[in-house]
Each structure stands twice: as C-alpha cells, then as structure tokens.
Amino acid sequence: MAFMTARKRVEGMGSAKEGTRHFWNTTVTSIALLILVPLFVFTLGPALGDSHIAVIARFSQPFPA
C-alpha cells in the first residue's frame, strides 16, 4: 500500500530551489529599509505643519549652505 496523494504524483511540483535567493532578497530589502525609513522621517518630518512656501523653500536647496 503506497501512501501517495494525487498532489505528490504530479510532476514538476517539487522544490523550486528559490528559497535562498528569496531569503537574501528579503534580508537586503529589510536592511535597506532600516536605513531609508529613518532618513525619510528625519528629512520630511520637520516640514510637517509648515506652510507651503516654507516647505518649498526648505526643499528647493538640497544641501543647506
């Protein structure tokens, strides 16, 4: 008596061999977001609540003198 299900008999449904690449892709993406999210918050956070003219003046010069 064989304990094989119909799904197990289907060919080509085995391991996709993509797990390691998916793991590294997720890891690199999360590390990049750990850097970019605080940078985004500290850059745009102080401009919240300012007038439109003040925000335009702040971001019209990318590097303050």
PDB file of C-alpha atoms in Angstrom:
ATOM      1  CA  MET A   1       0.000   0.000   0.000  1.00  0.00           C
ATOM      2  CA  ALA A   2       1.519   3.296  -1.106  1.00  0.00           C
ATOM      3  CA  PHE A   3       0.698   6.467   0.725  1.00  0.00           C
ATOM      4  CA  MET A   4       0.909   8.802  -2.255  1.00  0.00           C
ATOM      5  CA  THR A   5      -1.553  11.578  -2.756  1.00  0.00           C
ATOM      6  CA  ALA A   6      -2.566  12.895  -6.136  1.00  0.00           C
ATOM      7  CA  ARG A   7      -0.546  16.026  -5.483  1.00  0.00           C
ATOM      8  CA  LYS A   8       2.601  14.006  -4.822  1.00  0.00           C
ATOM      9  CA  ARG A   9       2.226  12.181  -8.123  1.00  0.00           C
ATOM     10  CA  VAL A  10       2.178  15.398 -10.140  1.00  0.00           C
ATOM     11  CA  GLU A  11       5.497  16.019 -11.827  1.00  0.00           C
ATOM     12  CA  GLY A  12       7.255  19.344 -11.577  1.00  0.00           C
ATOM     13  CA  MET A  13       5.654  20.280  -8.263  1.00  0.00           C
ATOM     14  CA  GLY A  14       8.744  19.742  -6.153  1.00  0.00           C
ATOM     15  CA  SER A  15      11.097  22.261  -4.643  1.00  0.00           C
ATOM     16  CA  ALA A  16      11.521  25.389  -6.730  1.00  0.00           C
ATOM     17  CA  LYS A  17      15.082  25.863  -5.410  1.00  0.00           C
ATOM     18  CA  GLU A  18      14.397  29.569  -4.941  1.00  0.00           C
ATOM     19  CA  GLY A  19      14.395  29.738  -1.139  1.00  0.00           C
ATOM     20  CA  THR A  20      17.941  31.047  -0.649  1.00  0.00           C
ATOM     21  CA  ARG A  21      17.556  33.817  -3.212  1.00  0.00           C
ATOM     22  CA  HIS A  22      14.218  34.827  -1.695  1.00  0.00           C
ATOM     23  CA  PHE A  23      15.817  34.889   1.787  1.00  0.00           C
ATOM     24  CA  TRP A  24      18.685  37.132   0.667  1.00  0.00           C
ATOM     25  CA  ASN A  25      16.361  39.391  -1.309  1.00  0.00           C
ATOM     26  CA  THR A  26      14.175  39.849   1.763  1.00  0.00           C
ATOM     27  CA  THR A  27      17.193  40.423   4.028  1.00  0.00           C
ATOM     28  CA  VAL A  28      18.806  43.033   1.776  1.00  0.00           C
ATOM     29  CA  THR A  29      15.495  44.814   1.289  1.00  0.00           C
ATOM     30  CA  SER A  30      14.849  44.976   5.027  1.00  0.00           C
ATOM     31  CA  ILE A  31      18.341  46.344   5.730  1.00  0.00           C
ATOM     32  CA  ALA A  32      17.874  48.999   3.058  1.00  0.00           C
ATOM     33  CA  LEU A  33      14.528  49.969   4.587  1.00  0.00           C
ATOM     34  CA  LEU A  34      16.115  50.186   8.049  1.00  0.00           C
ATOM     35  CA  ILE A  35      18.341  52.922   6.628  1.00  0.00           C
ATOM     36  CA  LEU A  36      15.871  54.665   4.324  1.00  0.00           C
ATOM     37  CA  VAL A  37      12.828  54.964   6.602  1.00  0.00           C
ATOM     38  CA  PRO A  38      14.570  56.959   9.384  1.00  0.00           C
ATOM     39  CA  LEU A  39      16.260  59.092   6.733  1.00  0.00           C
ATOM     40  CA  PHE A  40      12.861  59.801   5.197  1.00  0.00           C
ATOM     41  CA  VAL A  41      11.284  60.588   8.582  1.00  0.00           C
ATOM     42  CA  PHE A  42      14.082  62.904   9.735  1.00  0.00           C
ATOM     43  CA  THR A  43      14.161  64.669   6.373  1.00  0.00           C
ATOM     44  CA  LEU A  44      10.446  65.210   5.849  1.00  0.00           C
ATOM     45  CA  GLY A  45       9.263  65.176   9.460  1.00  0.00           C
ATOM     46  CA  PRO A  46      10.336  68.730  10.354  1.00  0.00           C
ATOM     47  CA  ALA A  47       8.435  70.070   7.335  1.00  0.00           C
ATOM     48  CA  LEU A  48       5.086  68.759   8.611  1.00  0.00           C
ATOM     49  CA  GLY A  49       2.826  71.593   9.621  1.00  0.00           C
ATOM     50  CA  ASP A  50       4.822  74.279   7.812  1.00  0.00           C
ATOM     51  CA  SER A  51       3.243  76.481   5.198  1.00  0.00           C
ATOM     52  CA  HIS A  52       3.555  75.654   1.526  1.00  0.00           C
ATOM     53  CA  ILE A  53       6.085  78.443   0.983  1.00  0.00           C
ATOM     54  CA  ALA A  54       8.268  77.232   3.872  1.00  0.00           C
ATOM     55  CA  VAL A  55       8.257  73.660   2.545  1.00  0.00           C
ATOM     56  CA  ILE A  56       9.176  74.825  -0.964  1.00  0.00           C
ATOM     57  CA  ALA A  57      11.976  76.969   0.473  1.00  0.00           C
ATOM     58  CA  ARG A  58      13.291  74.049   2.564  1.00  0.00           C
ATOM     59  CA  PHE A  59      13.394  71.549  -0.304  1.00  0.00           C
ATOM     60  CA  SER A  60      14.435  73.911  -3.090  1.00  0.00           C
ATOM     61  CA  GLN A  61      18.022  73.731  -1.800  1.00  0.00           C
ATOM     62  CA  PRO A  62      19.017  70.097  -1.303  1.00  0.00           C
ATOM     63  CA  PHE A  63      22.124  70.964   0.739  1.00  0.00           C
ATOM     64  CA  PRO A  64      21.832  73.890   3.146  1.00  0.00           C
ATOM     65  CA  ALA A  65      24.711  76.321   2.985  1.00  0.00           C
TER      66      ALA A  65
END
